[in-house]
mmCIF file of the C-alpha atoms, coordinates in Angstrom:
data_MODEL
# 
_entry.id   MODEL 
# 
loop_
_atom_site.group_PDB 
_atom_site.id 
_atom_site.type_symbol 
_atom_site.label_atom_id 
_atom_site.label_alt_id 
_atom_site.label_comp_id 
_atom_site.label_asym_id 
_atom_site.label_entity_id 
_atom_site.label_seq_id 
_atom_site.pdbx_PDB_ins_code 
_atom_site.Cartn_x 
_atom_site.Cartn_y 
_atom_site.Cartn_z 
_atom_site.occupancy 
_atom_site.B_iso_or_equiv 
_atom_site.pdbx_formal_charge 
_atom_site.auth_seq_id 
_atom_site.auth_comp_id 
_atom_site.auth_asym_id 
_atom_site.auth_atom_id 
_atom_site.pdbx_PDB_model_num 
ATOM 1  C CA . MET A 1 1  ? 88.792 87.582 23.971 1.00 0.00 ? 1  MET A CA 1 
ATOM 2  C CA . GLU A 1 2  ? 89.042 85.123 21.113 1.00 0.00 ? 2  GLU A CA 1 
ATOM 3  C CA . PRO A 1 3  ? 86.241 84.834 18.529 1.00 0.00 ? 3  PRO A CA 1 
ATOM 4  C CA . GLU A 1 4  ? 85.343 81.364 19.829 1.00 0.00 ? 4  GLU A CA 1 
ATOM 5  C CA . GLU A 1 5  ? 84.849 82.774 23.320 1.00 0.00 ? 5  GLU A CA 1 
ATOM 6  C CA . THR A 1 6  ? 82.622 85.475 21.871 1.00 0.00 ? 6  THR A CA 1 
ATOM 7  C CA . PHE A 1 7  ? 80.537 82.842 20.083 1.00 0.00 ? 7  PHE A CA 1 
ATOM 8  C CA . LEU A 1 8  ? 80.062 80.937 23.343 1.00 0.00 ? 8  LEU A CA 1 
ATOM 9  C CA . GLU A 1 9  ? 79.232 84.114 25.245 1.00 0.00 ? 9  GLU A CA 1 
ATOM 10 C CA . ASN A 1 10 ? 76.656 85.089 22.610 1.00 0.00 ? 10 ASN A CA 1 
ATOM 11 C CA . ALA A 1 11 ? 75.068 81.630 22.755 1.00 0.00 ? 11 ALA A CA 1 
ATOM 12 C CA . ALA A 1 12 ? 74.889 81.802 26.566 1.00 0.00 ? 12 ALA A CA 1 
ATOM 13 C CA . THR A 1 13 ? 73.282 85.236 26.329 1.00 0.00 ? 13 THR A CA 1 
ATOM 14 C CA . MET A 1 14 ? 70.635 83.961 23.898 1.00 0.00 ? 14 MET A CA 1 
ATOM 15 C CA . VAL A 1 15 ? 69.785 81.121 26.290 1.00 0.00 ? 15 VAL A CA 1 
ATOM 16 C CA . LYS A 1 16 ? 69.513 83.624 29.154 1.00 0.00 ? 16 LYS A CA 1 
ATOM 17 C CA . TYR A 1 17 ? 67.192 85.928 27.217 1.00 0.00 ? 17 TYR A CA 1 
ATOM 18 C CA . GLY A 1 18 ? 65.089 83.014 25.980 1.00 0.00 ? 18 GLY A CA 1 
ATOM 19 C CA . LYS A 1 19 ? 64.540 81.968 29.596 1.00 0.00 ? 19 LYS A CA 1 
ATOM 20 C CA . MET A 1 20 ? 63.688 85.536 30.604 1.00 0.00 ? 20 MET A CA 1 
ATOM 21 C CA . GLU A 1 21 ? 61.136 85.870 27.804 1.00 0.00 ? 21 GLU A CA 1 
ATOM 22 C CA . LEU A 1 22 ? 59.460 82.602 28.744 1.00 0.00 ? 22 LEU A CA 1 
ATOM 23 C CA . GLN A 1 23 ? 59.360 83.718 32.386 1.00 0.00 ? 23 GLN A CA 1 
ATOM 24 C CA . GLN A 1 24 ? 57.625 86.902 31.303 1.00 0.00 ? 24 GLN A CA 1 
ATOM 25 C CA . PHE A 1 25 ? 55.217 84.856 29.196 1.00 0.00 ? 25 PHE A CA 1 
ATOM 26 C CA . LEU A 1 26 ? 54.391 82.810 32.304 1.00 0.00 ? 26 LEU A CA 1 
ATOM 27 C CA . ASP A 1 27 ? 53.861 85.986 34.333 1.00 0.00 ? 27 ASP A CA 1 
ATOM 28 C CA . TRP A 1 28 ? 51.312 87.233 31.803 1.00 0.00 ? 28 TRP A CA 1 
ATOM 29 C CA . THR A 1 29 ? 49.463 83.993 31.115 1.00 0.00 ? 29 THR A CA 1 
ATOM 30 C CA . ASP A 1 30 ? 47.807 81.135 32.985 1.00 0.00 ? 30 ASP A CA 1 
ATOM 31 C CA . CYS A 1 31 ? 50.640 78.794 33.905 1.00 0.00 ? 31 CYS A CA 1 
ATOM 32 C CA . HIS A 1 32 ? 48.138 76.005 34.637 1.00 0.00 ? 32 HIS A CA 1 
ATOM 33 C CA . LYS A 1 33 ? 46.946 75.754 31.039 1.00 0.00 ? 33 LYS A CA 1 
ATOM 34 C CA . PRO A 1 34 ? 48.724 73.306 28.720 1.00 0.00 ? 34 PRO A CA 1 
ATOM 35 C CA . TYR A 1 35 ? 50.805 76.089 27.145 1.00 0.00 ? 35 TYR A CA 1 
ATOM 36 C CA . GLY A 1 36 ? 51.880 77.265 30.603 1.00 0.00 ? 36 GLY A CA 1 
ATOM 37 C CA . VAL A 1 37 ? 52.962 73.782 31.569 1.00 0.00 ? 37 VAL A CA 1 
ATOM 38 C CA . ARG A 1 38 ? 54.925 73.556 28.321 1.00 0.00 ? 38 ARG A CA 1 
ATOM 39 C CA . ALA A 1 39 ? 56.528 76.956 28.948 1.00 0.00 ? 39 ALA A CA 1 
ATOM 40 C CA . LYS A 1 40 ? 57.562 75.872 32.470 1.00 0.00 ? 40 LYS A CA 1 
ATOM 41 C CA . ALA A 1 41 ? 59.171 72.755 31.020 1.00 0.00 ? 41 ALA A CA 1 
ATOM 42 C CA . LEU A 1 42 ? 61.047 74.871 28.474 1.00 0.00 ? 42 LEU A CA 1 
ATOM 43 C CA . VAL A 1 43 ? 62.290 77.195 31.225 1.00 0.00 ? 43 VAL A CA 1 
ATOM 44 C CA . LYS A 1 44 ? 63.656 74.190 33.085 1.00 0.00 ? 44 LYS A CA 1 
ATOM 45 C CA . ARG A 1 45 ? 65.390 72.917 29.947 1.00 0.00 ? 45 ARG A CA 1 
ATOM 46 C CA . LEU A 1 46 ? 66.874 76.356 29.306 1.00 0.00 ? 46 LEU A CA 1 
ATOM 47 C CA . GLU A 1 47 ? 68.185 76.464 32.885 1.00 0.00 ? 47 GLU A CA 1 
ATOM 48 C CA . GLU A 1 48 ? 69.857 73.102 32.295 1.00 0.00 ? 48 GLU A CA 1 
ATOM 49 C CA . LEU A 1 49 ? 71.244 74.344 28.996 1.00 0.00 ? 49 LEU A CA 1 
ATOM 50 C CA . ALA A 1 50 ? 72.604 77.471 30.696 1.00 0.00 ? 50 ALA A CA 1 
ATOM 51 C CA . MET A 1 51 ? 74.518 75.282 33.163 1.00 0.00 ? 51 MET A CA 1 
ATOM 52 C CA . GLU A 1 52 ? 75.906 73.220 30.301 1.00 0.00 ? 52 GLU A CA 1 
ATOM 53 C CA . MET A 1 53 ? 76.941 76.407 28.493 1.00 0.00 ? 53 MET A CA 1 
ATOM 54 C CA . LYS A 1 54 ? 78.892 77.539 31.587 1.00 0.00 ? 54 LYS A CA 1 
ATOM 55 C CA . THR A 1 55 ? 80.637 74.177 31.700 1.00 0.00 ? 55 THR A CA 1 
ATOM 56 C CA . LEU A 1 56 ? 81.504 74.427 28.003 1.00 0.00 ? 56 LEU A CA 1 
ATOM 57 C CA . GLN A 1 57 ? 82.885 77.943 28.466 1.00 0.00 ? 57 GLN A CA 1 
ATOM 58 C CA . LYS A 1 58 ? 85.057 76.806 31.389 1.00 0.00 ? 58 LYS A CA 1 
ATOM 59 C CA . GLU A 1 59 ? 86.307 73.787 29.425 1.00 0.00 ? 59 GLU A CA 1 
ATOM 60 C CA . TYR A 1 60 ? 87.189 75.975 26.453 1.00 0.00 ? 60 TYR A CA 1 
ATOM 61 C CA . LYS A 1 61 ? 89.023 78.521 28.597 1.00 0.00 ? 61 LYS A CA 1 
ATOM 62 C CA . SER A 1 62 ? 91.069 75.821 30.307 1.00 0.00 ? 62 SER A CA 1 
ATOM 63 C CA . ARG A 1 63 ? 92.220 74.143 27.081 1.00 0.00 ? 63 ARG A CA 1 
# 
């Protein structure tokens, strides 16, 4: 694996763990409060970012 692929893999992993931590936050708190709504929105954005990261990794591998 090339260093660039490792960088992309590490970035994808950070996005994954960020989403997992926010999910746990939502499990422990009231998701109907303003901070819960904000956390849900962030989870959605992280899911979108994760899909974009996969696309970027595929594009880099197929160069």
